[in-house]
mmCIF file of C-alpha atoms in Angstrom:
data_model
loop_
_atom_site.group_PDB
_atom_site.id
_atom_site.type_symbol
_atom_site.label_atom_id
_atom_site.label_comp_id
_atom_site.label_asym_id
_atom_site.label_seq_id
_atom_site.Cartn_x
_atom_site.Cartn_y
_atom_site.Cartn_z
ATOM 1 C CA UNK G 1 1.060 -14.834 6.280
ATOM 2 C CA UNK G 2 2.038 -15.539 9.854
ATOM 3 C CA UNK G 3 0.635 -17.809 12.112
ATOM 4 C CA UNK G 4 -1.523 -17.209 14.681
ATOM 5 C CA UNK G 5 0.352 -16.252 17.791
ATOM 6 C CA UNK G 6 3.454 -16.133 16.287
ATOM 7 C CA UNK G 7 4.241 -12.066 16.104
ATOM 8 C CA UNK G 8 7.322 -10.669 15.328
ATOM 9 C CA UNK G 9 8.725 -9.700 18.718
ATOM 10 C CA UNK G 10 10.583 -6.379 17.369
ATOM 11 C CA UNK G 11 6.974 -4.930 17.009
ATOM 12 C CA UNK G 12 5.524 -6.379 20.205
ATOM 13 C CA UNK G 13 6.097 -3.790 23.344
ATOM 14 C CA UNK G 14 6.392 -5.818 26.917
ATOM 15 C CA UNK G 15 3.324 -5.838 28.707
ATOM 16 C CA UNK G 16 2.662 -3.027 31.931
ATOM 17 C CA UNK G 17 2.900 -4.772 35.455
ATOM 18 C CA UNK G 18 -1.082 -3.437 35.383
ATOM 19 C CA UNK G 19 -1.521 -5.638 32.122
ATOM 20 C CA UNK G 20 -2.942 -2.234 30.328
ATOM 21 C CA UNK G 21 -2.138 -2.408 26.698
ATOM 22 C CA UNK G 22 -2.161 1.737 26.670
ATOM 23 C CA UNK G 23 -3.652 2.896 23.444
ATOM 24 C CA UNK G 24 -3.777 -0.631 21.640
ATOM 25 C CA UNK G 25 0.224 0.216 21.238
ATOM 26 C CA UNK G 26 1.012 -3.438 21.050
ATOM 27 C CA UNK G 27 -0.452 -6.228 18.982
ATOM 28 C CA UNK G 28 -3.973 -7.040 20.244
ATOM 29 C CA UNK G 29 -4.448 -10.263 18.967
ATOM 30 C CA UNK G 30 -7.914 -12.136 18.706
ATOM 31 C CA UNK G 31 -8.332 -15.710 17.717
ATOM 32 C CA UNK G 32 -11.452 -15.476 15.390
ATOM 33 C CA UNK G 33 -11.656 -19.645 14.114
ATOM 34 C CA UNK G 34 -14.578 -20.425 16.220
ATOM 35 C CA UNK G 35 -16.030 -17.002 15.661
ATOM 36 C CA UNK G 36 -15.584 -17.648 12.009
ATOM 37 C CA UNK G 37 -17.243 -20.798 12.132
ATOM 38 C CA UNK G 38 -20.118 -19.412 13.822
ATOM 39 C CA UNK G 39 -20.537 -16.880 11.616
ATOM 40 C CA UNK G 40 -20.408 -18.839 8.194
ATOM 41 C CA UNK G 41 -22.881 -21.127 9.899
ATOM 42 C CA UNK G 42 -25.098 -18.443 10.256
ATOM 43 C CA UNK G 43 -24.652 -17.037 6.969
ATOM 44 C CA UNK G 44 -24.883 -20.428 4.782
ATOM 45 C CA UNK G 45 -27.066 -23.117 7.000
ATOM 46 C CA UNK G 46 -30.593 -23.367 5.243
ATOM 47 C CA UNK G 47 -29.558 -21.178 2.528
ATOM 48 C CA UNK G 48 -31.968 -22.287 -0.432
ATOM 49 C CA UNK G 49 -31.101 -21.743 -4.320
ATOM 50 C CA UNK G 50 -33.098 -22.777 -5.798
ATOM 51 C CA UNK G 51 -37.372 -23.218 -4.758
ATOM 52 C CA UNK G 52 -39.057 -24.802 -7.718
ATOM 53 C CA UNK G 53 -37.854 -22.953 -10.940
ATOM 54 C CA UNK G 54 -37.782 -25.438 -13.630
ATOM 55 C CA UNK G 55 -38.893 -28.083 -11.199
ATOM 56 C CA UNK G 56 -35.677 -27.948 -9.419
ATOM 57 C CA UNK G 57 -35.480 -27.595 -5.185
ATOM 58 C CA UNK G 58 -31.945 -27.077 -4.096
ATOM 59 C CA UNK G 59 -30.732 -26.089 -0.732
ATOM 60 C CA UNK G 60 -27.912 -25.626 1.252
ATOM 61 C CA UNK G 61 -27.907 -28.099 4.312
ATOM 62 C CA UNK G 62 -25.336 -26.699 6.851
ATOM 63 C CA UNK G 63 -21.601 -25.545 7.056
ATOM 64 C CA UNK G 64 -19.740 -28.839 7.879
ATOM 65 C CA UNK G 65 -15.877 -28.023 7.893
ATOM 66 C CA UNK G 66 -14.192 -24.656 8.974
ATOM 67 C CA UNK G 67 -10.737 -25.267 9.226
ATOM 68 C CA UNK G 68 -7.530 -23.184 9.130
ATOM 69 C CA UNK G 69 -6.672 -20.302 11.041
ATOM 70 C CA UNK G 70 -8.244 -16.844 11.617
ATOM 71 C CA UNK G 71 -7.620 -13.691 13.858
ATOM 72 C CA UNK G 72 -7.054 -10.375 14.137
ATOM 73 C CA UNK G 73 -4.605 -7.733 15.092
ATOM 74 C CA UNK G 74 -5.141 -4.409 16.275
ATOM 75 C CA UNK G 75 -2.724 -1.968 17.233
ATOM 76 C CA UNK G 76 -2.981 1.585 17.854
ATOM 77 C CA UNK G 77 -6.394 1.030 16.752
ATOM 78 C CA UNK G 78 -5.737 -0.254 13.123
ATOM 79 C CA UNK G 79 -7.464 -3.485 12.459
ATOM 80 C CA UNK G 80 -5.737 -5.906 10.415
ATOM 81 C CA UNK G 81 -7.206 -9.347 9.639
ATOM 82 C CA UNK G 82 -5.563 -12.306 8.865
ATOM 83 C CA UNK G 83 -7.427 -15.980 7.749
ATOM 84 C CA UNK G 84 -6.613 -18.934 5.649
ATOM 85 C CA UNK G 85 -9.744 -20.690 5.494
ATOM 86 C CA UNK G 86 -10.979 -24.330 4.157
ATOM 87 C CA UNK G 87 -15.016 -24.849 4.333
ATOM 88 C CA UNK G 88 -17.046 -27.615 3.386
ATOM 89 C CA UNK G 89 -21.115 -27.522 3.039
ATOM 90 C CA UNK G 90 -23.745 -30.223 2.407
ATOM 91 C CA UNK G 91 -26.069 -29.409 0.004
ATOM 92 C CA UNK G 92 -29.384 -31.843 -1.259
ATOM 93 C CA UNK G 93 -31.417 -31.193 -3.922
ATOM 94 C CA UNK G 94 -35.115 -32.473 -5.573
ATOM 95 C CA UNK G 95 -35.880 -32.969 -9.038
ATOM 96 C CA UNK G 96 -39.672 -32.881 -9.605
ATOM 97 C CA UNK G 97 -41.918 -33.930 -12.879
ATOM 98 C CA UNK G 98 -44.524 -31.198 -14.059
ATOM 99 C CA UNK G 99 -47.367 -33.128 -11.448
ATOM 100 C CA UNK G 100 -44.900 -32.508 -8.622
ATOM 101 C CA UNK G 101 -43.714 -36.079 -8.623
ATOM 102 C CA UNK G 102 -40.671 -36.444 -7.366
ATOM 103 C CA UNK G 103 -38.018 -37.859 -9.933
ATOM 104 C CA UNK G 104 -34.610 -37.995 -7.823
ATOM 105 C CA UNK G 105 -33.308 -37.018 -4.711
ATOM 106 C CA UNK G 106 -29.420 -36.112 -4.416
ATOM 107 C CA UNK G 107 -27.021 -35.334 -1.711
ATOM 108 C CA UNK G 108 -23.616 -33.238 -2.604
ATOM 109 C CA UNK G 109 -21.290 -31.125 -1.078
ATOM 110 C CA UNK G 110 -19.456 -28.071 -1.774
ATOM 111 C CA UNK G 111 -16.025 -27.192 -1.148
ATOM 112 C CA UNK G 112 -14.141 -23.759 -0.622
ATOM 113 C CA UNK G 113 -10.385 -24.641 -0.763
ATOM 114 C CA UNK G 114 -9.070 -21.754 0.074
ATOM 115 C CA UNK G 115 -10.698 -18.229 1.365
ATOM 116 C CA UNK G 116 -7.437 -15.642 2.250
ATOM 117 C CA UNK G 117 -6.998 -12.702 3.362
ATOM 118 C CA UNK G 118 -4.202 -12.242 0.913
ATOM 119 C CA UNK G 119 -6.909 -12.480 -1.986
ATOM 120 C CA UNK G 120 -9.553 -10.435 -0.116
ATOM 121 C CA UNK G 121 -10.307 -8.748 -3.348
ATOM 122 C CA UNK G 122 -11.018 -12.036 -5.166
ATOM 123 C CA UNK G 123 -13.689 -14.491 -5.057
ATOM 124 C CA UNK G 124 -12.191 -17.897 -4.044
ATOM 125 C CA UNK G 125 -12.475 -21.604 -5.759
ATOM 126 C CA UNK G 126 -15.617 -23.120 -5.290
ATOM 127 C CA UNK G 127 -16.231 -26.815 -6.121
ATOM 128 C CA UNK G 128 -19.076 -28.401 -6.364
ATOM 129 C CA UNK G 129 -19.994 -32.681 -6.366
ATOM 130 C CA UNK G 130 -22.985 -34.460 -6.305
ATOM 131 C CA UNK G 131 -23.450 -38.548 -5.152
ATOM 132 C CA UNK G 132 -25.261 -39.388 -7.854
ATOM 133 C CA UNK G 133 -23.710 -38.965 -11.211
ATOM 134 C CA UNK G 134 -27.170 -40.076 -13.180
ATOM 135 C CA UNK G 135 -28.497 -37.403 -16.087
ATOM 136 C CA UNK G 136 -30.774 -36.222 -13.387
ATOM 137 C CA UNK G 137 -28.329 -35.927 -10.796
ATOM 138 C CA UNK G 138 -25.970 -33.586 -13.057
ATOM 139 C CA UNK G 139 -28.962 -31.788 -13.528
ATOM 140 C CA UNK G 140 -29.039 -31.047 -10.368
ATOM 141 C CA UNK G 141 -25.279 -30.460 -9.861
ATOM 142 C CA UNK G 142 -25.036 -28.156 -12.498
ATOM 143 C CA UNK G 143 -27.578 -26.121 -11.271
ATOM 144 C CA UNK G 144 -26.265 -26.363 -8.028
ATOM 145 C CA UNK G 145 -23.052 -24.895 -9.488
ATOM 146 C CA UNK G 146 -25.106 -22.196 -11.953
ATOM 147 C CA UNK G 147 -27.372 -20.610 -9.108
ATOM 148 C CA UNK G 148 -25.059 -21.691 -6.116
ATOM 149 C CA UNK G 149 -21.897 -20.451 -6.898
ATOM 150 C CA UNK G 150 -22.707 -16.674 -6.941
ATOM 151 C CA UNK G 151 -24.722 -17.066 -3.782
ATOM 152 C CA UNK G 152 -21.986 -19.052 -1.588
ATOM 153 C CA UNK G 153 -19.350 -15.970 -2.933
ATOM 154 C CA UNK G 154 -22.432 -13.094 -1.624
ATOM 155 C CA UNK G 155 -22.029 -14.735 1.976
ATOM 156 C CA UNK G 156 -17.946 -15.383 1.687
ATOM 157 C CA UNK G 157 -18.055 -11.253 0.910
ATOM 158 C CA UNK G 158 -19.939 -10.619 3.973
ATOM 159 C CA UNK G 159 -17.473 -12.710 5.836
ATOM 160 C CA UNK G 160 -14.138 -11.124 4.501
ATOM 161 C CA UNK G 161 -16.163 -7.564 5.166
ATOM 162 C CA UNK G 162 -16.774 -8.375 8.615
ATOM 163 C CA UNK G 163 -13.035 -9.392 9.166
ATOM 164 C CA UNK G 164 -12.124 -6.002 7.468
ATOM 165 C CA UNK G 165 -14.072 -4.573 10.317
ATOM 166 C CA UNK G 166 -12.575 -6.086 13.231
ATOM 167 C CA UNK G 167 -14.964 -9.314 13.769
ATOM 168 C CA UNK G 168 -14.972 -10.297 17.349
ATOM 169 C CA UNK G 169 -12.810 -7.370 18.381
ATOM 170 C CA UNK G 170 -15.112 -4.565 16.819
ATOM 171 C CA UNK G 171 -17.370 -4.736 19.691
ATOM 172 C CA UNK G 172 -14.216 -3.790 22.005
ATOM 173 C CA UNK G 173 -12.948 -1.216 19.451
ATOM 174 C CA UNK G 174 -16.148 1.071 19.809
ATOM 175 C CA UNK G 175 -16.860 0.906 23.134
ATOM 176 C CA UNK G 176 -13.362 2.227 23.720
ATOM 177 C CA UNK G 177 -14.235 4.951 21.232
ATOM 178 C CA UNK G 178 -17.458 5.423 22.711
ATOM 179 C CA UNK G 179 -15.219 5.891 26.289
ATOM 180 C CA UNK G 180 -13.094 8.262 24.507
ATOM 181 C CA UNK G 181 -15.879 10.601 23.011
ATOM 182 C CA UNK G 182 -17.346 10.713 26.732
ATOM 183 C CA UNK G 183 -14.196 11.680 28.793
ATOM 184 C CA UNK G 184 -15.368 15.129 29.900
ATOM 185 C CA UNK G 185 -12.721 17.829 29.059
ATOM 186 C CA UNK G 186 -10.858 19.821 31.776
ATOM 187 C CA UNK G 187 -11.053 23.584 31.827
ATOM 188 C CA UNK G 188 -13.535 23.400 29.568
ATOM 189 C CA UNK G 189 -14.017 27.370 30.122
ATOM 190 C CA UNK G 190 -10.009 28.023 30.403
ATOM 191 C CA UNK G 191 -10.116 27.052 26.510
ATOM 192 C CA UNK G 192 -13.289 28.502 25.378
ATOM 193 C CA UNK G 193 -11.531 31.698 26.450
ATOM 194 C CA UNK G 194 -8.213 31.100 24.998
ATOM 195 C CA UNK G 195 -9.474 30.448 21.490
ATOM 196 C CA UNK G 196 -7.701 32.640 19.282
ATOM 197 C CA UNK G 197 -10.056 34.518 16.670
ATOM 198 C CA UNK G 198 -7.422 34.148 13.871
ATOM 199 C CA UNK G 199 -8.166 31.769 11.413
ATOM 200 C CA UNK G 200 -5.079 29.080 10.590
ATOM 201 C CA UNK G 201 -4.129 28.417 7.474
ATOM 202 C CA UNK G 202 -5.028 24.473 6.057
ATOM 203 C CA UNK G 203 -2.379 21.923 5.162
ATOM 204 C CA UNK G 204 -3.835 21.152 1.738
ATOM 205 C CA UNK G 205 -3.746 16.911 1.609
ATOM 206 C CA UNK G 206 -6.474 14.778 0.747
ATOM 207 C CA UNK G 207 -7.222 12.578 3.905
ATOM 208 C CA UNK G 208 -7.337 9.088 4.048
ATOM 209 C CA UNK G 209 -4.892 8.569 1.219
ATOM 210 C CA UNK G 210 -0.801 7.818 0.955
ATOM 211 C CA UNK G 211 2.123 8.481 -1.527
ATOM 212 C CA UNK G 212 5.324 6.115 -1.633
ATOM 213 C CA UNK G 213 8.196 7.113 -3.138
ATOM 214 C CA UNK G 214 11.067 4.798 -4.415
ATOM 215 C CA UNK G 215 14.682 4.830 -6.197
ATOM 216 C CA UNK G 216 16.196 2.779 -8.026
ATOM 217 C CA UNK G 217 19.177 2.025 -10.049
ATOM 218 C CA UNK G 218 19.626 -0.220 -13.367
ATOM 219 C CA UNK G 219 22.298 -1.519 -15.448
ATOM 220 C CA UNK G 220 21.232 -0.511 -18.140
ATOM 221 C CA UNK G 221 20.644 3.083 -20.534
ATOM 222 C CA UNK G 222 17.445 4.813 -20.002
ATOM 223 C CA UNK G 223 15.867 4.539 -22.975
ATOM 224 C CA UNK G 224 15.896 1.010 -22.583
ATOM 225 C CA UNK G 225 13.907 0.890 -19.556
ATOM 226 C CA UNK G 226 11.733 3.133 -20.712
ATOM 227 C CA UNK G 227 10.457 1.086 -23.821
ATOM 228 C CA UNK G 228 10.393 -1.979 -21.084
ATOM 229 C CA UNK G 229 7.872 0.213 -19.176
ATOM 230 C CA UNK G 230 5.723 1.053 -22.520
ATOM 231 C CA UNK G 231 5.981 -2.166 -24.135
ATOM 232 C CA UNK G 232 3.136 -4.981 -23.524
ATOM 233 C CA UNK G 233 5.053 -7.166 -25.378
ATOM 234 C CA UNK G 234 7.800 -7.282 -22.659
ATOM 235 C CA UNK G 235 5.184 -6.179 -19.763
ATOM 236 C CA UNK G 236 3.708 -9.692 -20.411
ATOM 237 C CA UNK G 237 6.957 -11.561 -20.119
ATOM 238 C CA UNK G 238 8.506 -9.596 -17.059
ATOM 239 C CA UNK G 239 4.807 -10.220 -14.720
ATOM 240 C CA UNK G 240 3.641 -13.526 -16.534
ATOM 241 C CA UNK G 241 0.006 -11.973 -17.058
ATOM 242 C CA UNK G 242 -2.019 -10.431 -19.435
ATOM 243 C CA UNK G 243 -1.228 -6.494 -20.793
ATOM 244 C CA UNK G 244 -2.477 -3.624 -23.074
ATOM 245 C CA UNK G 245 -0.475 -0.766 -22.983
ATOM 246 C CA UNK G 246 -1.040 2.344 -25.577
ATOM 247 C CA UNK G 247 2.434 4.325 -26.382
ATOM 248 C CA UNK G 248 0.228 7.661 -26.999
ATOM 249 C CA UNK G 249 -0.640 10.514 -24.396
ATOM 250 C CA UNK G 250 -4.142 9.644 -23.352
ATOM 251 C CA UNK G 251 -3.829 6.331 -24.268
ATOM 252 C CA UNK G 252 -5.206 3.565 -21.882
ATOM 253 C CA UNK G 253 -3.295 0.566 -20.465
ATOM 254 C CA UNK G 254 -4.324 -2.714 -18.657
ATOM 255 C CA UNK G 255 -1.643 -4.610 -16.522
ATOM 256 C CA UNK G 256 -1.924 -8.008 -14.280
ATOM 257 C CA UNK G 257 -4.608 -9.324 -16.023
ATOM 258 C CA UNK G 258 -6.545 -5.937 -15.942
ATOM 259 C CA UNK G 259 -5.930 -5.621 -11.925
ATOM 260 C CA UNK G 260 -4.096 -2.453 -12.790
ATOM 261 C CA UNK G 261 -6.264 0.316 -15.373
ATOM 262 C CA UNK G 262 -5.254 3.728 -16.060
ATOM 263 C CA UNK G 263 -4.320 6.157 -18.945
ATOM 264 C CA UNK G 264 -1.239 7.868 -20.067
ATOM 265 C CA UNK G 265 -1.008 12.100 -18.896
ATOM 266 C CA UNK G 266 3.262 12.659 -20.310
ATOM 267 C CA UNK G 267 5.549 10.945 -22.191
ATOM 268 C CA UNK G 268 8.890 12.035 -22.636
ATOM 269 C CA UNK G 269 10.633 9.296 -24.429
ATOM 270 C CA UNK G 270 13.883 7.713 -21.718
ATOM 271 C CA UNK G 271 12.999 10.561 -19.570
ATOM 272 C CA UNK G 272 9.347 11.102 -18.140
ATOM 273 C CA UNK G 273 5.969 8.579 -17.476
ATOM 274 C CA UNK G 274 3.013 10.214 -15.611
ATOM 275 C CA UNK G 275 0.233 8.133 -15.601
ATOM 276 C CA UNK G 276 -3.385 7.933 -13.594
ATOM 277 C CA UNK G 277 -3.709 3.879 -12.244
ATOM 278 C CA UNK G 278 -6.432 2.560 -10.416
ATOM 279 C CA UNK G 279 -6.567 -1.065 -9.169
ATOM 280 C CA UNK G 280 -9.770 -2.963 -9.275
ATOM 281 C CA UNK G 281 -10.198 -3.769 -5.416
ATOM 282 C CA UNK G 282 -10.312 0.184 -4.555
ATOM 283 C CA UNK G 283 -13.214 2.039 -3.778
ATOM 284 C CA UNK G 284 -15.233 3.413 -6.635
ATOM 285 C CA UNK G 285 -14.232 6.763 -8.258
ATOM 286 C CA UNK G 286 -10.648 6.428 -6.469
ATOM 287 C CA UNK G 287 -7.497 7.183 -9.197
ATOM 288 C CA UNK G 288 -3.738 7.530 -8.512
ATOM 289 C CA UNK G 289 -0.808 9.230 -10.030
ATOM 290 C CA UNK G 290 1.975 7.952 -11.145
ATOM 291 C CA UNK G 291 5.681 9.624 -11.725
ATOM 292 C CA UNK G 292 8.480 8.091 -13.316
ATOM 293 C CA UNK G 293 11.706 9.735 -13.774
ATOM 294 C CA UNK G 294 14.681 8.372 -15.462
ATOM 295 C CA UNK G 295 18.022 9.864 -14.963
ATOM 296 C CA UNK G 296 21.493 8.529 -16.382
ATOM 297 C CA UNK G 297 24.539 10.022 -14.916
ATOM 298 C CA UNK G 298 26.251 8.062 -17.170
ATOM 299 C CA UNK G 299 25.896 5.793 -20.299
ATOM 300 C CA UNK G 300 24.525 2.416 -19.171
ATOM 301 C CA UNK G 301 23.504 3.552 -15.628
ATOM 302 C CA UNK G 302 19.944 4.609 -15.413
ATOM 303 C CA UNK G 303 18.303 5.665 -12.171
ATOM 304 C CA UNK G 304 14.565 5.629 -11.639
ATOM 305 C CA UNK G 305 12.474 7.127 -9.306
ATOM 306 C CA UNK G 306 8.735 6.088 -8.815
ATOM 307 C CA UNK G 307 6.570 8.627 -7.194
ATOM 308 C CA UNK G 308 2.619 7.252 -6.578
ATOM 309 C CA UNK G 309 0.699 9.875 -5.114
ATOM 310 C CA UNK G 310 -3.236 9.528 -3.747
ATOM 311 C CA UNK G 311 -3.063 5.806 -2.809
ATOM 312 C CA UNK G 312 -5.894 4.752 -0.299
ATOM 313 C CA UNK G 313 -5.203 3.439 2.837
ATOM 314 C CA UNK G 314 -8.233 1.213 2.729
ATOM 315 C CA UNK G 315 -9.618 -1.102 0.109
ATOM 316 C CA UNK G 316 -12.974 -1.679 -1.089
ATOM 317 C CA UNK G 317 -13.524 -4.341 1.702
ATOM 318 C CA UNK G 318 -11.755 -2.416 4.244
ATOM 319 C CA UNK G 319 -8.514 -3.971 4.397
ATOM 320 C CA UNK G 320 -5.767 -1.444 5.212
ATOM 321 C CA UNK G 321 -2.454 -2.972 3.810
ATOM 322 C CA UNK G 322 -3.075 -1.373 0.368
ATOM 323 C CA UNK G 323 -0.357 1.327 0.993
ATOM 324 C CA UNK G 324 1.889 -1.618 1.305
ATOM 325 C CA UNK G 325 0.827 -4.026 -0.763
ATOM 326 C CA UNK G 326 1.248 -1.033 -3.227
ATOM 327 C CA UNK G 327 4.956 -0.411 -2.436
ATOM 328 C CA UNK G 328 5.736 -4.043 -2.319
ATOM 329 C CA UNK G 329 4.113 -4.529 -5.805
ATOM 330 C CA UNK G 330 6.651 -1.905 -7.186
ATOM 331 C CA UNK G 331 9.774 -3.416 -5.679
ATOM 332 C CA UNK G 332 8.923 -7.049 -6.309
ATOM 333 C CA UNK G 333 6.892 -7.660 -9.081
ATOM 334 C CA UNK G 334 8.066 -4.572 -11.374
ATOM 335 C CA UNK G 335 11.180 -3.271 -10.860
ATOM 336 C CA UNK G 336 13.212 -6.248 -8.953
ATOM 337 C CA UNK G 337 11.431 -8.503 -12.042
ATOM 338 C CA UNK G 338 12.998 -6.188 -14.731
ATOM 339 C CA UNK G 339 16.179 -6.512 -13.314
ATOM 340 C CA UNK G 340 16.161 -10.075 -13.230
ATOM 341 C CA UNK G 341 14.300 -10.915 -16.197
ATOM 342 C CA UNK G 342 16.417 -8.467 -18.600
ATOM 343 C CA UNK G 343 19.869 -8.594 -16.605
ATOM 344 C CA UNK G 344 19.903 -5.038 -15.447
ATOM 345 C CA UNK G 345 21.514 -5.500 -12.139
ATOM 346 C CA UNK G 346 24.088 -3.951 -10.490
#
């Protein structure tokens, strides 16, 4: 992830002598740290978990560490966030006897490593230690941990959510929308009479959603990459993670430790792969197509072309690199990994 401050200055377009940054062209660049901190504060401070179930009062004291880095870019009106965050909290909890006599009091804190825009879709590391390592005192920390843990990960959502958005620069997004809504249109009555009573035909495409396309060629004959591409056996050893793949039409596969889901639509043994994949951080209901087509013009050189139709350009939390993140996936952690793992470069 780059730094913040530190854009690449073949995508950043010289600023007018009026300092107007027309239509967000450039990068618009927010630092969002203290904003951050503020709103984590907010979010966690005086949080309580637990209130007296099973004698046990746990709370949340206050957000003691934000460090790290966090901002955001906008240009041409597309937010995209960027944050590598560490937090630390203080947390104290009570453990009472059936009268309501207190037994122990413990102080503890709890530690977020590492929140990241790069695993948006993934709840981070949360650690949890108490002071006092006495049978009561683990009571407590286990609870702590038990009741705490989903809790602190509700409020880290509503964080990465609100970065999705545009955090601090949201505010400055919509009132330029809200400007652009309200700029009154010239000749109002010029077009009204122009409009042309034939209806135009639609461009049939599904808004809001991408296709990439990609070639590529292997040392290797097709059928061979083919059976890589249907195997689990050899999905697991190319990607290092988990697989389930079914060889039948209609069949269901898992991939990347069930990130990936989808079923099989054609086979065509070393020549065709269709399949419908959905990834876990998309919105509900949302499926893609896959096309793979292997051609070899001659023995031992196969070339194969991905087609991925009716990708969204937004994930479930709003981020909008999943069009990329998509393409980059296919180039470096599937087809540049067969090549290397099996030797079929060129």
């Amino acid at each position: 992830m780059a730094k913040y401050g530190e854009g690449d200055k073949r995508w950043i377009v010289e600023d007018r002598p009026d300092g107007a940054n027309v239509h967000n062209w450039h990068w618009a660049e927010t630092d969002c740290l203290e904003w951050s901190r503020n709103l984590l504060s907010k979010l966690l401070n005086n949080l309580t978990i637990l209130d007296g179930e099973g004698n046990l009062f746990i709370k949340i004291n206050k957000v003691e560490k934000v460090e790290g880095e966090a901002y955001i870019n906008v240009r041409k009106g597309k937010i995209i966030p960027g944050y590598e965050l560490h937090v630390a909290l203080s947390w104290q909890g009570e453990a009472k006897d059936s009268e309501g006599n207190s037994l122990l009091k413990v102080d503890g804190s709890v530690e977020i490593p590492y929140i990241s825009d790069e695993n948006a879709d993934e709840d981070p590391e949360i650690r949890v230690t108490v002071k006092d390592e006495s049978p009561i005192g683990k009571t407590l920390k286990n609870a702590m941990f038990a009741k705490g843990k989903p809790m602190v990960e509700d409020k880290v959502r509503v964080y990465v959510q609100s970065m999705a958005k545009g955090g601090p620069a949201k505010e400055e997004l919509e009132t330029k929308k809200v400007e652009k809504k309200e700029q009154p249109v010239a000749d109002a009555s010029v077009r009204k009479v122009s409009v042309s009573p034939v209806v135009e035909k639609k461009e049939v495409r599904k808004e809001g959603f991408k296709t990439i396309s990609l070639t590529e060629k292997f040392s290797c004959r097709a059928r061979d990459l083919f059976e890589i591409l249907m195997d689990e056996n050899r999905w697991k050893g190319f990607t290092q993670s988990n697989a389930r793949i079914s060889k039948e039409v209609g069949g269901e596969f898992s991939i990347f430790d069930g990130s990936v889901t989808g079923r099989n639509l054609e086979l065509e043994e070393g020549k065709l792969i269709v399949q419908q994949w959905r990834f876990g951080n998309w919105p509900d209901g949302i499926v893609s197509k896959v096309r793979l087509t292997f051609d070899e013009p001659e023995p031992g050189i196969t070339i194969v072309k991905v087609v991925h139709t009716d990708i969204p350009e937004e994930d479930r939390y709003g981020n909008e690199t999943v069009v990329e993140n998509t393409e980059r996936g296919w180039r470096d952690l599937i087809l540049n990994k067969i090549r290397a793992v099996f030797g079929f470069g060129i």
